[in-house]
Amino acid sequence: MSFDSTLIHTAFDAIAIRAAGSSGATSANSTQAAASGGGGGGGGGGPGGGGADTTEPPKFLIFLAGGLLALFFLSHLPRLLVRLGSSSNGGEFFKGNRLSTKEPQNNDMAGPTSAYAGGLTKAADNPPRHWPSMSAVVPGGGLVNITVPYAHMTIGQMAVCGAWVAIFVISMVYMNDPLSDGNRAGYVAVWLLPVVVGLGMKVNDIGFLVGKGYEKLNYLHRFTGRLLFVGGTFHAGYYTVKWVKKGIFATEASVPFITAGIVAWAAFMFMGVTSVPFIRTRIYGFFWMCHWIGYTVAVIALAYHESSTAMLAIISLIIYGKDIILRLVLKTRVTNARLVPLPGSQSIQVITSFQSGWRAGQHVFLRVPALRQVGGMSFWENHPFSVASAEGDEMVLVVKRAGDWSRALYELASQGDGNGEKGMEKGYANVGKECRVIVEGPYGGPGPLVMASYSSVLLVSGGSGVTFALSVLDDLIKKAFMGHCRAKTVHFVWVCKNYDDAEPLIPRLVDLMSRASTTNLTPKISIYLTRSQSSSAYSEAGIEIVHRRPELANIVDGVVSRTRVEVLSGNVGTCGLVVGVCGPMRLVDETKKAVRVVPWQERRDIGGVTVHTEAFGCQVTAPAQPPQTPSTMPMNIDHTEIHHPYVNPQELPFPTYTLPGGGRMAIYPAVKTRYAGPNVGIGPGAMGMPHPLGTSLSWGVGTKIDNTAASWRRYYGLGAMMTGYNLHGRMPGKCGFGGYGYFNGWEIRD
């Protein structure tokens, strides 16, 4: 960073002169504050000036942060090189970057019309090279994958965040007292801005270096953003306290570049508040819009705050612009697709014309402009879906009918033009709705992990996560035919609710088993139906159907035992077991727990156990709820959704404190109502919930009467109201703002 001395000191002098000139009519204290670097109330604010060496973070911290990145890159490098030469025709290194309608260049991996499905002589075994992960071969290495409750991060991720915090704290306090000089804090905060933006990009350069997809780095993007806000708050707080004590806050805050800093800090705070988990996961569109608005305001404000902050704001814009250009040029494609409704599972198959350009386990973003035909604003939205097929076949996506967007897609696929569901009932051969779609991707996937290089494979999926497992299984079978798969067995476990959910994909599974019969790979497929009324297990076309929840510990133990026998007998190399899991977080955590209890001796005998996870949670679209009556209104309770105690007959115990005068103060973590009607109260401290008699009732900012209890009670609302605005152009139930209300804060009652 050659500009961090002369350029910055020159900028300091210029800023001091500008600040002094803009506040020449103010008091001597004001002029002195501006000239000494007093400017900067903003969250991203840079150094205010003065030129003192202590305002700059020590240069060795740049090397320390770079060293941390280099450490992860070097640990990833061997697996990157192995992937480069993992199979024929250049390996897998150049796959998974750009979708194409052309067949794969290595035609030996082509689809059903090739030798792969033609029953010709199978190629000689030439399995890919293998390099195990550190967590698989180091005793206790699996502990890094333990998810910490409430933190929503693994121990390994928390260790990375801890190292990042250490660098942040050192940069704040080394040769500097943040309580007596707030410039360093602003400097550190604004230098984090390009890092935050870089970690949040889909075409992620940092992810390429460390072998992680953008979704695997998102936790670090969020965490670094919080550190940025902390640094900016130190910077803003220092000058706020200083100026308030001197009685010159209003005068200083009116200086243009200081006002810009305050606006930048407010923009970062706005982004942080609207990024809390229950907003990000439940109303993702609202979160995204707030994030975009906040970032735009922050960048503009930083450009007017200081010369150094303007420079770093421009750098962050360059990073963002590069990502947009690469996504448009390299990742976005428009193609024809066929939408096929699957009435039994309430899903839609999206069959595109792409035949190459992705790796098994990757996902794409789908946008369907034709949704304007069914009304609403759904045609603007794009949603991520795992690819359900391997390279060489048509790229297939499976969309579960759950929210407004997927319901609109199902309605479009079912239109009665002879190609949809009605056409299927009439016996038309061409089932489905033809339309143009916009596909962006592929992204994510196993990264440097080459599943075909392992001695054995276990695939665990839940619900629509089966698409990940399907593509991996299809890919393994194709590679096994060409002799590029070391594993001899693969156990496929799918957990779903009932047989109707599984039935549409059973023919696909049967076809995959038929293809595998021409290879040395033997798949075992088990489907677990968790809500079935039956209790017996049976087989259907070689597929095991089990009417209960899977005992994952027993499944993992069985796979490890079989792999150990094969390794010790010399039938397969000592290259370990890979467990791929995709589904809800609960399923992912249970699978990782089952892997952790495998004894170290057995791990060592087979070459270690590696876990690759793909968890749900980026975007969650809640299904619309039908109108409820007091007798049928659900009372589902978890740690983030707690019904009002006077509606909930269980009378949940809340911490309650007695106040002077006989009042009581209670803490309500969150309140969620599922009543589909205009039950959302709006305003500071307002609250919305259904009335037991079936009408809506809300509390305003002032005092309102609440007759939801047996006796009349008065409520004084304090806190903040977050409403579940429906951004899909449709209102559930009666006309209103939506059927979901969330309340966090304090409530005082007498």
XYZ file of C-alpha atoms in Angstrom:
750
model
C 0.000 0.000 0.000
C 2.365 2.712 -1.236
C -0.176 5.504 -0.808
C -0.661 5.165 2.949
C 1.974 7.763 3.907
C 2.502 10.737 1.586
C -0.959 10.642 0.007
C -2.762 10.285 3.312
C -0.758 13.049 5.033
C -1.412 15.341 2.075
C -5.106 14.483 2.309
C -5.036 15.276 6.030
C -3.602 18.737 5.398
C -6.129 19.462 2.658
C -9.001 18.259 4.820
C -7.819 20.387 7.747
C -7.695 23.489 5.545
C -11.142 22.706 4.095
C -12.635 22.074 7.520
C -11.108 25.233 8.952
C -12.406 27.281 6.057
C -15.918 25.845 6.237
C -16.202 26.621 9.926
C -14.364 29.956 9.995
C -17.359 31.672 11.543
C -17.453 29.236 14.424
C -15.620 29.337 17.699
C -11.911 28.751 18.112
C -12.674 25.350 19.556
C -14.529 24.382 16.397
C -11.697 25.483 14.122
C -9.155 23.699 16.238
C -11.221 20.490 16.225
C -11.516 20.498 12.443
C -7.862 21.244 11.900
C -6.742 18.528 14.296
C -8.775 15.842 12.660
C -11.984 16.447 14.562
C -14.101 15.882 11.489
C -15.735 12.575 11.102
C -18.885 11.470 12.782
C -19.515 8.717 10.277
C -19.549 5.002 10.691
C -17.087 4.562 7.895
C -15.208 7.699 8.725
C -11.538 7.782 8.052
C -8.844 9.648 9.891
C -9.749 13.202 10.501
C -6.287 14.568 9.964
C -3.474 15.951 11.945
C -0.906 13.687 10.308
C 0.100 11.968 13.556
C 1.537 8.526 13.033
C -0.707 7.105 15.751
C -3.791 7.724 13.631
C -2.651 5.097 11.132
C -2.939 1.390 11.897
C 0.561 -0.151 11.937
C 1.555 -1.538 8.565
C 2.426 -4.940 9.987
C -1.307 -5.521 10.520
C -1.769 -5.581 6.757
C 0.802 -8.344 6.576
C -0.859 -10.088 9.528
C -4.239 -10.095 7.776
C -2.578 -11.137 4.529
C -0.753 -13.883 6.395
C -4.057 -15.237 7.691
C -5.384 -15.372 4.121
C -2.128 -16.960 2.915
C -2.381 -19.629 5.615
C -5.798 -20.728 4.391
C -4.660 -20.558 0.778
C -1.637 -22.775 1.439
C -3.793 -25.288 3.299
C -6.120 -25.318 0.288
C -3.393 -25.415 -2.381
C -2.669 -29.199 -2.365
C -6.353 -30.033 -2.877
C -6.559 -27.346 -5.564
C -3.679 -28.963 -7.447
C -5.219 -32.414 -7.003
C -8.499 -31.144 -8.440
C -6.595 -29.678 -11.398
C -5.458 -33.158 -12.410
C -8.332 -35.161 -10.968
C -9.398 -36.856 -14.231
C -9.032 -36.790 -17.984
C -9.120 -33.746 -20.256
C -7.784 -31.237 -17.752
C -9.528 -32.531 -14.663
C -12.319 -30.670 -12.907
C -10.504 -27.397 -12.363
C -12.149 -25.593 -15.262
C -15.624 -27.022 -14.677
C -18.356 -25.248 -12.796
C -17.727 -21.771 -14.195
C -19.956 -21.146 -17.209
C -23.134 -22.852 -18.397
C -23.363 -24.027 -21.997
C -25.847 -25.826 -24.221
C -22.968 -27.763 -25.796
C -22.043 -31.250 -24.687
C -19.059 -31.558 -22.335
C -15.716 -31.415 -24.104
C -14.792 -34.789 -22.678
C -17.461 -36.689 -24.550
C -16.763 -39.759 -22.487
C -18.909 -38.039 -19.856
C -21.861 -37.479 -22.165
C -25.405 -38.441 -21.373
C -27.663 -41.444 -21.993
C -27.063 -41.512 -25.740
C -23.344 -42.095 -25.257
C -21.393 -45.208 -24.503
C -22.151 -44.556 -20.843
C -25.680 -45.847 -21.351
C -25.034 -48.055 -24.310
C -23.616 -51.043 -22.522
C -20.218 -50.893 -24.247
C -16.976 -51.946 -22.591
C -16.291 -49.977 -19.441
C -13.047 -48.042 -19.335
C -10.171 -49.243 -17.183
C -10.018 -47.890 -13.654
C -8.141 -44.608 -13.428
C -9.425 -42.993 -10.214
C -8.580 -39.363 -9.484
C -5.808 -38.390 -7.123
C -6.798 -37.891 -3.510
C -5.764 -35.400 -0.839
C -7.591 -35.605 2.512
C -8.788 -32.598 4.463
C -6.965 -31.724 7.691
C -10.099 -32.208 9.792
C -10.439 -35.767 8.466
C -6.985 -37.045 9.418
C -6.082 -34.989 12.520
C -7.348 -36.439 15.833
C -10.195 -34.268 17.057
C -10.325 -32.435 13.738
C -14.047 -33.057 13.464
C -14.636 -30.756 16.435
C -14.227 -27.730 14.167
C -17.535 -28.679 12.503
C -19.580 -28.520 15.724
C -22.285 -25.865 15.441
C -22.382 -23.582 18.483
C -25.967 -23.009 19.732
C -27.363 -19.499 19.174
C -24.129 -18.399 17.452
C -25.184 -20.189 14.223
C -21.504 -20.809 13.479
C -19.211 -23.785 13.816
C -16.244 -23.854 16.170
C -13.956 -23.502 13.159
C -15.834 -20.437 11.947
C -15.728 -18.918 15.426
C -11.965 -19.490 15.529
C -11.596 -17.571 12.257
C -13.772 -14.771 13.651
C -11.675 -14.773 16.827
C -8.486 -14.291 14.813
C -10.200 -11.505 12.882
C -11.255 -9.826 16.147
C -7.689 -10.048 17.447
C -6.386 -8.247 14.357
C -9.168 -5.659 14.705
C -8.430 -4.989 18.392
C -4.675 -4.730 17.813
C -5.276 -2.281 14.985
C -7.427 -0.184 17.326
C -5.160 -0.068 20.401
C -1.571 -0.568 19.195
C 0.284 2.693 20.012
C -3.119 4.350 20.321
C -5.719 5.025 23.006
C -9.174 4.785 21.346
C -10.707 6.681 24.280
C -8.491 9.717 23.730
C -8.117 9.619 19.941
C -11.010 8.475 17.754
C -9.254 8.854 14.413
C -7.713 5.372 14.425
C -11.128 3.747 14.865
C -12.508 5.558 11.830
C -9.450 4.623 9.806
C -9.815 0.938 10.696
C -13.555 0.947 9.986
C -13.324 2.467 6.540
C -10.478 0.133 5.548
C -12.778 -2.783 6.334
C -15.343 -1.600 3.767
C -13.657 -3.158 0.678
C -13.149 -6.361 2.682
C -16.840 -6.522 3.594
C -17.868 -5.940 -0.016
C -15.343 -8.475 -1.316
C -16.580 -11.169 1.071
C -20.173 -10.621 -0.053
C -19.644 -11.015 -3.798
C -20.914 -14.106 -5.632
C -17.920 -14.240 -8.002
C -15.678 -14.291 -4.974
C -11.917 -13.882 -5.357
C -11.287 -14.637 -1.682
C -13.413 -17.765 -1.968
C -11.379 -18.912 -4.962
C -8.149 -18.576 -2.993
C -9.402 -20.537 0.022
C -11.598 -23.029 -1.844
C -14.968 -21.838 -0.529
C -18.131 -20.685 -2.277
C -19.619 -17.272 -1.540
C -22.298 -18.856 0.655
C -19.606 -20.436 2.853
C -18.001 -17.006 3.404
C -21.225 -15.172 4.137
C -20.782 -15.559 7.894
C -17.460 -13.713 7.622
C -19.084 -11.020 5.477
C -21.679 -10.409 8.205
C -19.123 -10.549 11.010
C -16.722 -8.135 9.309
C -19.629 -5.779 8.697
C -20.313 -5.745 12.434
C -16.656 -4.957 13.133
C -16.890 -2.084 10.657
C -19.889 -0.720 12.540
C -18.112 -1.083 15.904
C -15.106 0.853 14.613
C -17.324 3.529 13.120
C -19.273 3.824 16.371
C -16.029 4.332 18.343
C -15.063 7.026 15.858
C -18.439 8.769 15.948
C -18.898 8.312 19.694
C -15.530 9.835 20.534
C -16.273 13.104 18.742
C -19.894 13.172 19.858
C -18.880 13.016 23.535
C -16.077 15.513 22.986
C -18.274 18.067 21.271
C -21.215 17.630 23.629
C -18.940 18.322 26.611
C -17.706 21.501 24.921
C -21.215 22.505 23.890
C -20.332 22.718 20.196
C -21.989 19.562 18.849
C -24.619 21.381 16.764
C -21.987 23.680 15.291
C -19.639 20.860 14.377
C -22.383 18.587 13.072
C -23.406 21.298 10.603
C -19.998 21.196 8.904
C -20.675 19.437 5.557
C -17.992 16.755 5.721
C -18.939 15.922 9.322
C -22.604 15.722 8.342
C -21.602 13.295 5.598
C -19.828 11.144 8.183
C -22.909 11.073 10.393
C -25.032 10.022 7.416
C -22.567 7.226 6.604
C -22.705 5.931 10.187
C -26.520 6.035 10.142
C -26.542 4.112 6.848
C -24.360 1.362 8.308
C -26.589 1.177 11.371
C -29.651 0.889 9.111
C -28.016 -1.991 7.240
C -27.179 -3.742 10.493
C -30.663 -3.437 11.986
C -32.342 -4.739 8.830
C -29.890 -7.651 8.600
C -30.923 -9.424 11.790
C -31.627 -13.136 11.159
C -35.421 -13.156 11.384
C -35.665 -10.363 8.789
C -33.004 -11.834 6.513
C -34.539 -15.321 6.493
C -38.260 -14.512 6.536
C -38.506 -11.416 4.321
C -35.363 -11.666 2.238
C -36.598 -9.208 -0.383
C -37.038 -6.493 2.249
C -33.570 -7.236 3.651
C -31.969 -7.077 0.208
C -33.651 -3.759 -0.621
C -32.535 -2.208 2.688
C -29.003 -3.507 2.171
C -28.774 -1.983 -1.283
C -30.195 1.374 -0.147
C -27.937 1.495 2.904
C -24.802 0.696 0.922
C -25.609 3.308 -1.723
C -26.166 6.026 0.889
C -23.020 5.026 2.798
C -20.790 5.140 -0.283
C -22.090 8.555 -1.354
C -21.687 9.938 2.169
C -18.150 8.561 2.505
C -17.228 10.208 -0.787
C -18.036 13.595 0.804
C -16.532 12.795 4.196
C -12.762 12.566 3.670
C -10.356 12.077 0.780
C -9.245 8.720 2.180
C -12.808 7.511 2.732
C -13.720 8.572 -0.799
C -10.810 6.518 -2.128
C -11.886 3.408 -0.213
C -15.534 3.903 -1.170
C -14.447 3.945 -4.818
C -12.408 0.766 -4.290
C -15.470 -0.967 -2.831
C -17.537 0.206 -5.804
C -14.930 -1.205 -8.193
C -15.124 -4.567 -6.412
C -18.924 -4.493 -6.563
C -18.947 -3.390 -10.196
C -16.514 -6.144 -11.175
C -18.813 -8.697 -9.566
C -21.857 -7.383 -11.439
C -20.014 -7.416 -14.774
C -18.691 -10.955 -14.286
C -22.116 -12.201 -13.222
C -23.733 -10.667 -16.296
C -21.056 -11.700 -18.792
C -19.781 -14.980 -17.372
C -22.594 -16.354 -15.242
C -25.948 -15.220 -16.692
C -27.585 -17.089 -19.562
C -31.014 -16.936 -21.217
C -32.344 -20.241 -22.483
C -35.479 -22.240 -23.208
C -36.906 -24.375 -20.432
C -39.820 -26.717 -19.895
C -41.823 -26.352 -16.681
C -43.345 -29.690 -15.674
C -45.773 -29.759 -12.715
C -45.535 -32.767 -10.385
C -48.953 -32.823 -8.661
C -48.095 -35.611 -6.227
C -45.221 -33.772 -4.573
C -46.512 -30.247 -5.310
C -43.260 -29.496 -7.126
C -42.157 -28.215 -10.516
C -39.398 -29.681 -12.652
C -37.524 -27.038 -14.632
C -35.737 -28.752 -17.533
C -33.316 -26.413 -19.299
C -31.281 -26.852 -22.474
C -27.912 -26.565 -20.706
C -25.747 -29.672 -20.904
C -22.399 -28.578 -19.478
C -20.667 -26.006 -17.345
C -21.538 -27.094 -13.795
C -20.238 -29.516 -11.196
C -22.357 -31.882 -9.158
C -23.579 -30.115 -6.026
C -23.585 -26.581 -7.411
C -26.609 -24.280 -7.479
C -27.978 -21.625 -9.811
C -30.350 -18.669 -9.521
C -33.527 -18.923 -11.590
C -35.629 -16.036 -12.910
C -38.773 -16.652 -15.003
C -39.955 -13.537 -16.924
C -43.048 -15.452 -18.120
C -44.467 -15.227 -14.581
C -45.914 -11.850 -15.550
C -48.673 -13.926 -17.193
C -50.014 -14.941 -13.763
C -49.838 -11.441 -12.289
C -47.931 -9.976 -9.398
C -44.269 -9.066 -9.283
C -42.874 -12.597 -9.211
C -41.185 -12.204 -12.595
C -38.680 -9.798 -10.965
C -37.476 -12.368 -8.445
C -34.671 -14.891 -8.709
C -34.269 -17.856 -6.380
C -31.425 -20.344 -5.782
C -31.846 -24.049 -6.565
C -29.414 -26.958 -6.538
C -28.900 -28.634 -9.899
C -30.508 -32.093 -9.819
C -28.576 -33.636 -12.717
C -24.965 -34.262 -13.670
C -23.102 -32.648 -16.524
C -23.854 -34.325 -19.847
C -27.634 -34.450 -19.380
C -30.100 -31.578 -19.548
C -29.773 -29.383 -16.487
C -32.775 -30.090 -14.239
C -34.013 -28.047 -11.273
C -36.722 -29.135 -8.844
C -38.792 -26.339 -7.264
C -40.929 -27.162 -4.231
C -44.288 -25.374 -4.173
C -44.017 -23.404 -0.923
C -44.221 -19.601 -1.193
C -45.835 -17.066 -3.495
C -43.133 -17.293 -6.154
C -43.194 -21.093 -6.403
C -47.014 -21.123 -6.356
C -47.004 -18.696 -9.283
C -44.500 -20.931 -11.080
C -46.706 -23.975 -10.467
C -49.715 -22.068 -11.798
C -47.763 -21.111 -14.923
C -46.646 -24.712 -15.481
C -50.235 -25.904 -15.045
C -51.816 -23.572 -17.593
C -54.280 -25.378 -19.848
C -52.587 -24.934 -23.205
C -52.030 -28.636 -23.780
C -48.578 -28.598 -22.249
C -49.280 -28.316 -18.544
C -51.063 -30.366 -15.903
C -54.382 -30.218 -17.759
C -52.630 -31.410 -20.873
C -51.190 -34.298 -18.899
C -54.697 -35.291 -17.811
C -55.776 -35.292 -21.472
C -52.888 -37.521 -22.461
C -50.708 -35.062 -24.355
C -47.186 -36.400 -24.840
C -45.489 -33.020 -24.537
C -46.049 -32.357 -20.839
C -44.987 -28.968 -19.534
C -45.009 -25.285 -20.271
C -42.320 -24.001 -22.615
C -40.879 -20.591 -21.771
C -37.694 -18.566 -21.630
C -35.804 -18.432 -18.337
C -32.793 -16.522 -17.036
C -30.279 -18.707 -15.216
C -27.384 -17.250 -13.240
C -24.596 -19.493 -12.037
C -23.323 -21.962 -11.246
C -22.129 -21.154 -7.740
C -21.008 -23.030 -4.649
C -20.603 -26.766 -4.708
C -17.933 -28.992 -3.175
C -15.062 -26.674 -4.100
C -11.742 -28.556 -4.014
C -13.487 -31.708 -2.797
C -13.479 -34.491 -5.424
C -15.992 -37.041 -4.154
C -14.989 -39.621 -6.761
C -11.533 -39.817 -5.144
C -12.824 -41.285 -1.859
C -13.073 -44.948 -0.893
C -16.772 -44.666 -0.052
C -19.563 -42.089 -0.282
C -22.584 -41.396 1.946
C -25.203 -38.915 0.696
C -27.811 -37.643 3.181
C -30.568 -35.275 2.048
C -33.757 -33.872 3.479
C -36.785 -32.706 1.498
C -35.854 -30.704 -1.584
C -32.183 -31.109 -0.641
C -32.391 -34.366 -2.593
C -31.483 -32.397 -5.723
C -27.927 -32.031 -4.409
C -27.665 -35.771 -3.718
C -29.187 -36.680 -7.101
C -26.614 -34.686 -9.046
C -23.733 -36.154 -7.021
C -25.025 -39.723 -7.458
C -25.518 -39.208 -11.199
C -22.009 -37.776 -11.503
C -20.438 -40.652 -9.545
C -22.128 -43.241 -11.767
C -20.923 -41.520 -14.941
C -17.379 -41.303 -13.610
C -17.511 -44.929 -12.476
C -18.361 -45.995 -16.033
C -15.299 -44.145 -17.317
C -13.102 -45.572 -14.552
C -12.734 -42.206 -12.804
C -14.357 -43.217 -9.498
C -12.484 -44.973 -6.679
C -15.544 -45.740 -4.533
C -17.230 -49.103 -4.908
C -20.302 -48.288 -2.787
C -22.446 -45.214 -2.267
C -25.275 -45.038 0.273
C -28.064 -42.624 -0.701
C -30.356 -41.534 2.178
C -33.371 -39.300 1.516
C -35.612 -38.056 4.326
C -39.026 -36.723 3.289
C -42.499 -36.436 4.776
C -44.576 -38.992 2.884
C -44.666 -41.210 -0.179
C -46.363 -38.556 -2.319
C -43.275 -36.357 -1.947
C -40.956 -39.175 -3.003
C -43.009 -40.792 -5.766
C -42.186 -38.385 -8.652
C -38.427 -38.980 -8.238
C -38.501 -42.752 -7.733
C -38.346 -43.443 -11.525
C -35.233 -41.251 -11.676
C -33.632 -43.222 -8.836
C -34.528 -46.526 -10.511
C -32.939 -45.288 -13.742
C -29.749 -44.334 -11.890
C -29.568 -47.787 -10.300
C -29.988 -49.346 -13.735
C -27.124 -47.249 -15.115
C -24.929 -48.165 -12.145
C -25.357 -51.871 -12.933
C -22.898 -51.442 -15.836
C -20.198 -50.102 -13.481
C -18.261 -51.241 -10.416
C -20.250 -48.792 -8.263
C -23.059 -50.278 -6.155
C -25.576 -47.722 -4.876
C -27.826 -48.417 -1.893
C -30.865 -46.124 -1.841
C -32.999 -45.648 1.286
C -36.014 -43.328 1.545
C -37.283 -42.452 5.035
C -40.904 -41.267 5.304
C -41.241 -39.344 8.561
C -45.019 -38.737 8.511
C -46.235 -42.040 7.154
C -48.977 -43.930 9.013
C -47.348 -47.281 8.299
C -44.527 -48.716 10.403
C -43.182 -51.448 8.130
C -40.276 -51.253 5.686
C -40.293 -52.655 2.172
C -38.409 -52.440 -1.122
C -39.662 -50.968 -4.378
C -37.576 -51.650 -7.489
C -34.509 -52.122 -5.300
C -35.159 -48.946 -3.281
C -35.655 -49.347 0.471
C -38.742 -47.511 1.803
C -38.680 -46.984 5.598
C -41.606 -45.463 7.523
C -39.731 -43.673 10.320
C -36.984 -41.166 10.950
C -33.471 -42.323 10.117
C -31.074 -43.306 12.883
C -28.134 -41.428 11.441
C -25.629 -42.705 13.994
C -26.376 -46.298 12.968
C -26.280 -45.405 9.266
C -22.885 -43.700 9.543
C -21.520 -46.543 11.687
C -22.690 -49.103 9.121
C -21.086 -47.254 6.205
C -17.810 -46.862 8.127
C -17.786 -50.579 8.996
C -18.360 -51.657 5.376
C -15.712 -49.241 4.131
C -13.247 -50.524 6.729
C -13.791 -54.105 5.574
C -13.208 -53.127 1.930
C -10.076 -51.138 2.773
C -8.541 -53.817 4.985
C -9.286 -56.493 2.375
C -7.520 -54.449 -0.307
C -10.588 -53.979 -2.528
C -10.255 -50.201 -2.354
C -7.537 -47.725 -1.396
C -7.272 -46.029 1.990
C -8.779 -42.746 0.845
C -11.478 -42.224 3.442
C -15.230 -41.724 3.548
C -16.927 -38.553 2.333
C -20.339 -37.635 3.748
C -22.351 -35.142 1.704
C -25.423 -33.730 3.429
C -27.980 -31.212 2.177
C -31.135 -30.214 3.996
C -32.437 -28.343 7.039
C -29.915 -27.315 9.694
C -31.267 -29.909 12.119
C -30.487 -32.725 9.674
C -27.049 -31.268 8.962
C -26.211 -30.998 12.668
C -27.431 -34.534 13.408
C -25.314 -35.921 10.574
C -22.194 -34.096 11.755
C -22.835 -35.354 15.289
C -23.123 -38.933 14.009
C -19.778 -38.556 12.228
C -18.044 -37.130 15.304
C -18.748 -40.232 17.412
C -16.914 -42.535 14.975
C -13.901 -43.912 16.920
C -10.495 -42.565 15.899
C -9.131 -46.066 15.231
C -11.827 -46.704 12.625
C -11.270 -43.273 11.085
C -7.561 -43.978 10.745
C -8.155 -47.405 9.219
C -10.276 -46.024 6.376
C -8.298 -42.806 5.809
C -10.515 -40.334 7.675
C -14.080 -39.051 7.363
C -14.782 -35.789 5.519
C -18.121 -33.962 5.797
C -19.430 -31.578 3.129
C -22.602 -29.667 4.027
C -25.166 -27.688 2.068
C -27.674 -26.258 4.556
C -30.931 -24.476 3.825
C -31.322 -20.928 5.037
C -30.257 -18.338 2.419
C -33.775 -17.492 1.405
C -36.834 -18.828 3.145
C -40.303 -18.230 1.753
C -42.910 -19.101 4.333
C -46.067 -20.761 3.019
C -49.198 -18.679 3.227
C -51.472 -19.605 6.111
C -55.221 -20.124 5.647
C -57.573 -18.021 7.790
C -57.592 -19.314 11.351
C -60.207 -19.361 14.074
C -59.340 -19.208 17.786
C -59.865 -22.954 18.024
C -57.635 -23.847 15.063
C -54.953 -21.154 15.343
C -51.620 -23.017 15.650
C -49.496 -22.572 18.737
C -46.161 -23.692 17.298
C -43.416 -22.483 19.610
C -39.657 -22.457 19.209
C -36.829 -20.342 20.559
C -37.532 -17.452 18.180
C -41.318 -17.572 17.875
C -43.286 -17.211 21.100
C -46.973 -16.408 21.158
C -48.437 -13.809 23.448
C -48.895 -15.410 26.898
C -52.585 -14.465 27.067
C -53.269 -16.147 23.741
C -51.049 -19.097 24.505
C -52.805 -21.305 27.068
C -49.467 -22.685 28.186
C -48.727 -19.362 29.962
C -45.025 -19.391 29.157
C -42.919 -18.137 32.096
C -41.211 -14.833 31.280
C -38.735 -12.979 33.519
C -40.872 -10.401 35.334
C -39.674 -7.544 37.548
C -41.688 -5.440 40.005
C -41.494 -1.692 39.398
C -42.141 1.182 41.837
C -45.864 1.735 42.219
C -46.769 -1.909 41.721
C -46.168 -2.132 37.986
C -44.426 -5.074 36.329
C -41.825 -5.219 33.596
C -41.573 -8.383 31.476
C -39.180 -9.399 28.702
C -40.784 -10.823 25.556
C -38.086 -12.240 23.210
C -40.401 -12.350 20.183
C -44.045 -12.684 19.292
C -45.342 -14.239 16.097
C -48.938 -14.575 15.032
C -50.140 -16.747 12.159
C -53.541 -15.109 11.756
C -54.020 -14.306 8.055
C -55.572 -10.870 8.276
C -54.869 -7.174 8.926
C -53.371 -7.833 12.352
C -50.178 -5.822 12.100
C -49.800 -2.728 14.249
C -47.522 -0.043 12.876
C -45.438 2.473 14.789
C -42.831 2.577 17.548
C -43.824 0.090 20.183
C -46.912 -0.938 18.257
C -47.916 -4.568 18.244
C -50.317 -6.702 16.217
C -52.016 -9.993 16.980
C -55.386 -11.711 16.419
C -58.269 -11.079 18.748
C -59.659 -14.315 20.272
C -63.077 -13.496 18.788
C -61.634 -13.561 15.282
C -61.117 -9.849 14.604
C -57.895 -7.911 14.518
C -56.581 -5.900 17.431
C -53.476 -3.760 17.674
C -51.837 -1.416 20.138
C -50.814 2.090 19.213
C -48.014 4.207 20.541
C -50.222 5.475 23.353
C -52.470 3.577 25.743
C -54.957 1.097 24.332
C -57.383 -1.313 25.955
C -56.556 -4.983 25.622
C -59.327 -7.484 26.267
C -57.420 -10.573 25.203
C -57.280 -11.684 28.841
C -60.103 -12.490 31.207
C -59.690 -9.062 32.805
C -58.989 -5.701 31.168
C -55.346 -4.699 31.059
C -53.625 -1.596 29.779
C -50.437 -1.848 27.726
C -47.699 0.689 27.102
C -45.638 -0.425 24.129
C -41.910 0.236 24.069
C -39.483 -1.148 21.507
C -39.649 -1.700 17.785
C -42.108 -3.389 15.462
C -40.841 -5.445 12.507
C -43.612 -6.398 10.104
C -43.579 -9.152 7.529
C -44.325 -7.055 4.458
C -45.375 -9.162 1.505
C -43.106 -8.216 -1.394
C -44.555 -10.627 -3.932
C -47.502 -8.475 -4.985
C -50.086 -10.539 -3.114
C -51.717 -10.129 0.247
C -52.601 -13.272 2.196
C -56.090 -13.438 3.640
C -57.923 -10.168 4.116
C -56.650 -6.893 2.798
C -53.790 -5.776 5.019
C -50.058 -5.643 5.413
C -49.603 -9.382 5.739
C -50.229 -12.112 8.250
C -47.033 -11.942 10.268
C -46.004 -9.589 13.057
C -42.844 -9.599 15.150
C -42.253 -7.689 18.358
C -38.986 -7.235 20.210
C -38.370 -5.014 23.205
C -39.794 -4.153 26.588
C -43.412 -4.105 27.655
C -44.586 -2.361 30.836
C -47.971 -3.294 32.267
C -49.912 -2.628 35.448
